[in-house]
PDB file of C-alpha atoms in Angstrom:
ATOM      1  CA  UNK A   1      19.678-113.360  19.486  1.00  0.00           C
ATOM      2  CA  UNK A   2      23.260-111.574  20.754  1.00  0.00           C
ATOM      3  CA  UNK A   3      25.565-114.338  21.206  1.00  0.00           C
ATOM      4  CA  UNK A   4      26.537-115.629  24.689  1.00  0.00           C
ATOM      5  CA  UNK A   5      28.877-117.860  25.804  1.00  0.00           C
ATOM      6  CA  UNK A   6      28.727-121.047  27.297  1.00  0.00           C
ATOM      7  CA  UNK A   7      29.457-119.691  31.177  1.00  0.00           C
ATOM      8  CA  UNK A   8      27.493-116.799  30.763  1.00  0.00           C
ATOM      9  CA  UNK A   9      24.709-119.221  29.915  1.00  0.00           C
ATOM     10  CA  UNK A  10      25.618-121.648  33.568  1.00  0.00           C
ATOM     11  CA  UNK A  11      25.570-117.720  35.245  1.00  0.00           C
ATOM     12  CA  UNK A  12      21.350-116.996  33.454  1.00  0.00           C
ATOM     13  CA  UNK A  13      20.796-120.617  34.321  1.00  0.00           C
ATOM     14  CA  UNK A  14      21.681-119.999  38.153  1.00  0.00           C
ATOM     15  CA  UNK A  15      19.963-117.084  38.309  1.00  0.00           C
ATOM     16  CA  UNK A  16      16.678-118.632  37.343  1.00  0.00           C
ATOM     17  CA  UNK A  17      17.642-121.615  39.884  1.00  0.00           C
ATOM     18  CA  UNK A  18      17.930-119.499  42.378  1.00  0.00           C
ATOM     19  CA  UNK A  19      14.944-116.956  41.214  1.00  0.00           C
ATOM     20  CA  UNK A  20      12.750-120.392  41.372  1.00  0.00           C
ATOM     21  CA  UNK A  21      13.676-121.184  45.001  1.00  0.00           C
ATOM     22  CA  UNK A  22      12.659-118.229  45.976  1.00  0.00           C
ATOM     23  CA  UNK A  23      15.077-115.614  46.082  1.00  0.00           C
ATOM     24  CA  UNK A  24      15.913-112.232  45.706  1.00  0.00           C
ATOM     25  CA  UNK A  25      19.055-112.841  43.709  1.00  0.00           C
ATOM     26  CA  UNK A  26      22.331-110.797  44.322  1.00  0.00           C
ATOM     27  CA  UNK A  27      25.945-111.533  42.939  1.00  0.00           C
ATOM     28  CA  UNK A  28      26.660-112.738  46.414  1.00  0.00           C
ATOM     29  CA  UNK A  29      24.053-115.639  46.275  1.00  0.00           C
ATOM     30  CA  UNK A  30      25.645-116.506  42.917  1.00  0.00           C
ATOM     31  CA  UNK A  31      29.072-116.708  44.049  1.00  0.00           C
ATOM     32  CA  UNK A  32      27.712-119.231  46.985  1.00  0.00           C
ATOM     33  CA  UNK A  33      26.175-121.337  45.013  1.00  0.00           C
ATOM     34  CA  UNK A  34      28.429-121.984  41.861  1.00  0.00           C
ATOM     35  CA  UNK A  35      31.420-121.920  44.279  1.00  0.00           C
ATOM     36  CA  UNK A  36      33.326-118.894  42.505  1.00  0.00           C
ATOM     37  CA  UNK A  37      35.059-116.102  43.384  1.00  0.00           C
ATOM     38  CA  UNK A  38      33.279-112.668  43.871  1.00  0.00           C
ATOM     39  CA  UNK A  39      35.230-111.087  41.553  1.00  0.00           C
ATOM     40  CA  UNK A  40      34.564-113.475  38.650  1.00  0.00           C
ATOM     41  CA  UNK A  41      31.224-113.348  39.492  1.00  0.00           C
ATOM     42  CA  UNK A  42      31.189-109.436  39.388  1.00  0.00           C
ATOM     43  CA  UNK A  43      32.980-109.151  36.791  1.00  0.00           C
ATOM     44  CA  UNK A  44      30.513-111.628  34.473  1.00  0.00           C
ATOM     45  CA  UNK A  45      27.357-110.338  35.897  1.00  0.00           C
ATOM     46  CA  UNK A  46      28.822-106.763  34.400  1.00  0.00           C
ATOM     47  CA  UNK A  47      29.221-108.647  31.124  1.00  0.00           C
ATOM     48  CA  UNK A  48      25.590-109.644  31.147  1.00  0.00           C
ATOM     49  CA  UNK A  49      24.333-106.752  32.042  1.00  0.00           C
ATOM     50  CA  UNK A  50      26.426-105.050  29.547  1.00  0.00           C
ATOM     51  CA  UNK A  51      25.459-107.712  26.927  1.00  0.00           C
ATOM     52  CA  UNK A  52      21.486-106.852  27.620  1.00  0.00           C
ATOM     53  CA  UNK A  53      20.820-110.080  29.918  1.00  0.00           C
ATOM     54  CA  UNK A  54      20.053-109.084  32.888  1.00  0.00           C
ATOM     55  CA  UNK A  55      19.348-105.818  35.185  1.00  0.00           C
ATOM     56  CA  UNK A  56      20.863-104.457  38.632  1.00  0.00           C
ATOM     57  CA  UNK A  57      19.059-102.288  40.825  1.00  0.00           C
ATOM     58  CA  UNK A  58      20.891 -99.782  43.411  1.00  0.00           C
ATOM     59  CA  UNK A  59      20.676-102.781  46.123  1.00  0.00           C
ATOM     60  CA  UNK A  60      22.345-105.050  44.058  1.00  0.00           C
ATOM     61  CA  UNK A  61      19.277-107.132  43.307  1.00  0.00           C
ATOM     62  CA  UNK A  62      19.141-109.218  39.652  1.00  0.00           C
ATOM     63  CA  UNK A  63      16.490-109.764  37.458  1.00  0.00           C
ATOM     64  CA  UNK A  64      16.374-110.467  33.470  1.00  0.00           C
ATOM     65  CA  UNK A  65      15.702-108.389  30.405  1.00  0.00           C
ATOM     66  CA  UNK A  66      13.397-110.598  28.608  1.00  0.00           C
ATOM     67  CA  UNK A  67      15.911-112.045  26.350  1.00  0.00           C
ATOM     68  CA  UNK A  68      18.122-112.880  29.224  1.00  0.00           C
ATOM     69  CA  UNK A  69      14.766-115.123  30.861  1.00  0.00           C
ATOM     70  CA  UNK A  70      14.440-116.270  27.337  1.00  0.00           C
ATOM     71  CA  UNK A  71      18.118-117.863  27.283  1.00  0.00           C
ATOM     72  CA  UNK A  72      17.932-118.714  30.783  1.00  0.00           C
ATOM     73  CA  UNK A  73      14.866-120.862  30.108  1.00  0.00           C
ATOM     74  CA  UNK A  74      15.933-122.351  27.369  1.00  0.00           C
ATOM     75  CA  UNK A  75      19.245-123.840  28.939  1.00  0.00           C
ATOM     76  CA  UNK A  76      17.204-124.859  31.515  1.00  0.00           C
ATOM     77  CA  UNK A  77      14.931-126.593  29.735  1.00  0.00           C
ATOM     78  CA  UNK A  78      17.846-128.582  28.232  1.00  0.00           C
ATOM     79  CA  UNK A  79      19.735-129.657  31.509  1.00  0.00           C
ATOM     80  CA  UNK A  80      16.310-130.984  32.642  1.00  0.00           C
ATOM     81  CA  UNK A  81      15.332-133.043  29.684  1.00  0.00           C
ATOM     82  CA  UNK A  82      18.897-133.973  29.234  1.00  0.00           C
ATOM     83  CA  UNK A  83      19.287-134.978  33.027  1.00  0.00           C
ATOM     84  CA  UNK A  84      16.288-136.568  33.004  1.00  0.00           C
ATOM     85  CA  UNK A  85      16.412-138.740  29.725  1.00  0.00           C
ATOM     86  CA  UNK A  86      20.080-140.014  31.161  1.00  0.00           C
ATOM     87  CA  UNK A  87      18.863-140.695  33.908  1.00  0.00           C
ATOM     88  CA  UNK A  88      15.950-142.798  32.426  1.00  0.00           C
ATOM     89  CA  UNK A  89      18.387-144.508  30.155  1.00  0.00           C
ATOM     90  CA  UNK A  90      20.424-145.796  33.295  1.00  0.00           C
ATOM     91  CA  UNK A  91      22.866-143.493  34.154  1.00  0.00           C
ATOM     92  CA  UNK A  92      22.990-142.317  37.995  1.00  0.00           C
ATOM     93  CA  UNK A  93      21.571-139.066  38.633  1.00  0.00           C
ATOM     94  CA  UNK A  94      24.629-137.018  39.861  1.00  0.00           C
ATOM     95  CA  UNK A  95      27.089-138.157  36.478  1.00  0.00           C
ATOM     96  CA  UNK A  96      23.395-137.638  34.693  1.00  0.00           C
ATOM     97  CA  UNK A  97      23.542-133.448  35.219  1.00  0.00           C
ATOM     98  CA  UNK A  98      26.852-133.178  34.859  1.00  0.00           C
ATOM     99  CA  UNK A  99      26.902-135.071  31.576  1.00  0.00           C
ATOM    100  CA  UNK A 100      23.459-132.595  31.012  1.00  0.00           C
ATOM    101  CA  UNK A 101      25.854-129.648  32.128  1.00  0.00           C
ATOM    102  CA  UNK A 102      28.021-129.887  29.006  1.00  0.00           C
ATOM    103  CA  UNK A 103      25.534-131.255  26.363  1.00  0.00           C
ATOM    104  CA  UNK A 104      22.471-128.427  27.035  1.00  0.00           C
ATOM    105  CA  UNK A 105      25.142-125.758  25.456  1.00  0.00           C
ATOM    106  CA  UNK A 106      26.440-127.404  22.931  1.00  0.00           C
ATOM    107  CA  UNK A 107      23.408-129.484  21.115  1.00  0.00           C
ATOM    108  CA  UNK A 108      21.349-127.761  18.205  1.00  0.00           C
ATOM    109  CA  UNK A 109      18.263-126.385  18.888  1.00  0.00           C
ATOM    110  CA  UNK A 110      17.234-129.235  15.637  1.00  0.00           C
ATOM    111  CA  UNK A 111      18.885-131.568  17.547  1.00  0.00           C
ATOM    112  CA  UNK A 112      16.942-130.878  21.061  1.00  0.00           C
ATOM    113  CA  UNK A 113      14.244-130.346  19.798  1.00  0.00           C
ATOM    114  CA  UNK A 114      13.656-133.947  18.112  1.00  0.00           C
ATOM    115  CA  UNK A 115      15.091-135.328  21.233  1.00  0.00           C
ATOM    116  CA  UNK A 116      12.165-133.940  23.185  1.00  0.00           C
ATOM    117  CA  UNK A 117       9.500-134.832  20.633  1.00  0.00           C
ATOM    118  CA  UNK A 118      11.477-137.998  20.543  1.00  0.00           C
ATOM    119  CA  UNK A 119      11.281-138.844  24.512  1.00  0.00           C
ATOM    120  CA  UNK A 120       7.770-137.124  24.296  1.00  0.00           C
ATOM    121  CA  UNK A 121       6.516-140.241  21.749  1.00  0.00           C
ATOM    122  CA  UNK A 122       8.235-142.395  23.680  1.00  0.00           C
ATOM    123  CA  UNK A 123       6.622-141.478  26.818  1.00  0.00           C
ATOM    124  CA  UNK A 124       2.939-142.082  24.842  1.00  0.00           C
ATOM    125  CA  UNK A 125       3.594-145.031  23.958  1.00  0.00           C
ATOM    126  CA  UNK A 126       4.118-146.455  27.885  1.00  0.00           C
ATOM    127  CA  UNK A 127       0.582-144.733  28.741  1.00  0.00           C
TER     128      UNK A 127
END
């Protein structure tokens, strides 16, 4: 996998948020919703696209490469899990994805992946 860095990561991860609401994502709808400037945003999104991530059509439109969904899922993945297994361990839900927010790029793929199969066990057991 081409190595990416931790914000363009939060920038795939947005674009699949948004992509999963529903809509046809342009730099513009990125800028609104991680409160940045459009040219930071501009500037990253050529980056990405650069960096085999993502593709722009003439109208500005978004969409992933297939390794660009794959990364975007991934991190994804993480914030939920994380989030959620915070959450479930007491801690309130807004401090939960922010704590999630920092963690999902920085823990092992080893590491996450026992966590899940951990939570997953744990989850049996309750049923």
């Amino acid at each position: 996998m081409k190595k990416i860095y931790e914000s363009g990561e939060n920038y795939l991860e947005t674009i699949l948020i948004l992509q999963n609401r529903g809509v046809d994502v342009r730099s513009i709808d990125i800028v609104h919703e991680m409160d940045l400037s459009k040219p930071s945003v501009s500037r990253a999104m050529s980056i990405l696209k650069e960096g085999g991530f993502i593709n722009i059509d003439d109208g500005g439109y978004i969409t992933f490469t297939d390794e660009g969904r794959n990364v975007a899922e991934t991190i994804y993945e993480r914030h939920r899990v994380l989030t959620d297994w915070l959450v479930d361990i007491g801690v309130d839900e807004k401090t939960a994805a922010q704590d999630a927010c920092r963690i999902e790029h920085a823990i092992s793929a080893e590491s996450f992946s026992k966590l899940k199969e951990h939570l997953r066990l744990k989850h049996n057991k309750k049923d």
